[in-house]
Amino acid sequence: MTTKTSKAPIDPLREFLDAVVTRIEALETHCGISSAAVSSGGALTSSSTHTLEKTPSTRHISGAGDTPATKAFDKYLNTTVYNFSDICDDLEMGDMGQLLVQTFSGMKYVVVLASKSKLPDDMTDFTQQLSPLTGPVGEIRKLRLSRDFDNHQKAIMEMLTSVSWVTCRAPAQLPAPFVKDCIGSSDFWSNRIRKDFKGKEDDIAKKQLEFCDSLKKTLQDLASYIEEFHKTGLEFNPKGVSVAEAAIRMSDNPLQDAAIEANRKKDRMANRKNESIGNTVKGGNMAGLVSELANRRSTDGSSAATGLRKVTKDQQTWRKEFKGEKPKPQPVVIAPVSPKKPVKKKKVGLPILEYQERGTKWVIENHDKETVKVASASGVLEVEITDPKQQVYIFNCEEVTIKITGIKLKSIIVDSCTKVNVIFPTIISGCEIVNSKKIAVQTDGVCPVFTIDKTVGVTIYLLSEETIAVTSFTTSMSSEMNVSIPDGDDQKEIPIPEQFVHKIMNGSLSSEVSDLYH
């Protein structure tokens, strides 16, 4: 009697091996490694065993994009943006040029990401992927340049407001008009640069004007690009994947896509296997089940379960009484001592006290009480004004007294200083105090306006009725501000309000000083 053999026992093994091969092929394809050739007999040929060809991975070219929108942005990036970056480098603006390229490359990443993904139901999923765009903008904001580039940096920051166009959508906000609005705000600072170099013919002046023109063109070309390809908002791909999956495919991990594809194939094979098993017993197909068990009998007619070792109670690990294990003592966890944060030392440059012809201003920088002792025997830094057009700029000074004498001057700026006293005569424009702490200023003449911004602790001494009558104060994000005025033979100190009460009346907002100051 001939015994009929069945191939069913090796089917699960065949399916398992197919799944493994599929996953390996997916990984090889994604990593750019060509599969080794297989001979007709199923073995690797000797020539192909050592042949692994490296090809460019899709990960490296995913940013290039293949839609008209991404190609057009590539052209914009490689011409307009790179030209503006080169001008910044020519003006020696530090890392500004490089960071600008990184910013617009991040914008390109966002455009490509949108071209590969469908519009998300919740835009929060999309905004979480904007770090390649917002990161360089943050670095530009932290960039510290020479004071000669104040207007340049402010113009660039106004320009970079335009990067938010990627989150604009109709009908709330159209992206192209949003970008065009940034042109006017950046022009405000660019026009100051143009004014400073108006009528000058040297190479520096020409390069400064090129900076202004190129900045404006960068915004104009961006608005034109958006008007053509993203008129109602950033263009997504209706047939694309989710934003999260598209971001993973564009990430720096070369195995992510392969893992996703391999898992999909594995799931499909598992589903087919489940369907096969389900078909065997579906609808009470007991004949198939009995036939399967019969095929698994041994030659002597024993059951398929014959020969299996019985598990006794003491081997059943789920029974606590047979485990015979003693409870392990809990290890004593010693909390690690967190290292103390290093004290961040204030960055101090060389002390400067000089008059600069360019800009007609006195510059006082990086002085403290030790450097003042070296510069002046009296312990007071003195500046004599000889022209009403002159201005004084005080930066990064600490615990010093500065006395300005001579005729009236144009303006005074106190920036990033601590415990600094300034005495000055009449000012034509005004005195500005910004990013400072514990500042005292005294005018022996007239000062039309004091501007205080991001400062904690300011005392302003006004010594005459004439000064009191014409002086005004503009404050923003500041606290502990006081004005000292004459009161007979003494001085009277009046606090500048920090707290206000706001009310909506007749469709407009009305603000009053809090009762704390009455």
Coordinates of N, CA and C in Angstrom, one line a residue, residues 34 48 63 72-73 83 99-100 124 159 184 186 238 240 255-256 258 261 270 281 302 322 351 354 406 471 484 494 506:
S34 N 22.4 46.6 -4.9 CA 21.7 45.7 -5.9 C 21.8 44.2 -5.3
S48 N 28.9 36.9 -8.5 CA 28.0 37.8 -7.9 C 28.1 37.9 -6.4
G63 N 14.5 65.6 -1.7 CA 14.3 67.0 -1.6 C 14.2 67.7 -2.9
A72 N 10.2 75.0 -9.8 CA 10.3 76.5 -9.8 C 10.9 77.0 -8.5
F73 N 10.7 76.4 -7.4 CA 11.3 76.9 -6.2 C 12.8 76.6 -6.2
N83 N 22.0 84.8 -4.6 CA 22.5 86.1 -4.9 C 22.5 87.0 -3.7
L99 N 22.9 81.3 6.9 CA 21.7 81.1 7.6 C 20.5 81.4 6.7
L100 N 20.6 82.4 5.8 CA 19.5 82.7 4.9 C 19.3 81.5 3.9
T124 N -2.0 71.1 12.9 CA -1.0 70.9 13.9 C 0.0 69.8 13.5
M159 N 11.8 90.8 6.7 CA 11.6 89.9 5.5 C 11.2 88.5 5.9
G184 N 6.8 96.1 2.5 CA 6.7 97.5 3.0 C 7.4 97.6 4.3
S186 N 9.9 95.7 5.5 CA 11.3 95.6 5.4 C 11.9 96.9 4.7
P238 N -3.3 65.5 -3.3 CA -4.5 64.7 -2.9 C -4.3 63.2 -2.9
G240 N -1.4 61.9 -2.0 CA -0.2 61.6 -1.2 C -0.5 60.9 0.0
L255 N 16.7 53.5 6.7 CA 15.9 52.2 6.8 C 14.4 52.4 7.0
Q256 N 14.0 53.7 7.2 CA 12.6 53.9 7.6 C 11.7 53.5 6.5
A258 N 12.2 51.4 4.0 CA 12.3 50.0 3.8 C 11.5 49.2 4.9
E261 N 7.7 49.5 4.2 CA 7.3 48.6 3.0 C 7.4 47.2 3.5
A270 N 0.5 37.7 6.2 CA -0.2 37.2 7.4 C -1.7 37.1 7.1
V281 N -11.6 25.7 7.9 CA -12.5 25.3 8.9 C -13.8 26.1 8.8
S302 N -0.3 5.9 15.4 CA -0.5 6.7 16.6 C -1.0 8.1 16.3
F322 N 4.6 26.4 43.1 CA 5.7 25.5 42.5 C 6.9 26.3 42.0
P351 N 37.4 97.2 25.6 CA 36.8 98.4 25.9 C 37.1 99.5 24.8
E354 N 35.7 106.0 21.6 CA 36.2 106.6 20.4 C 35.1 107.4 19.6
G406 N 29.8 119.8 26.8 CA 29.9 120.6 25.6 C 28.5 121.1 25.2
T471 N 9.1 117.2 28.4 CA 9.5 115.9 28.3 C 8.4 114.9 28.3
S484 N 12.4 111.5 38.8 CA 12.7 112.4 39.9 C 12.6 113.8 39.5
I494 N 8.5 110.0 41.2 CA 7.2 109.6 40.8 C 7.3 108.3 39.9
N506 N -17.9 101.5 23.1 CA -18.3 101.9 21.7 C -17.5 101.3 20.6

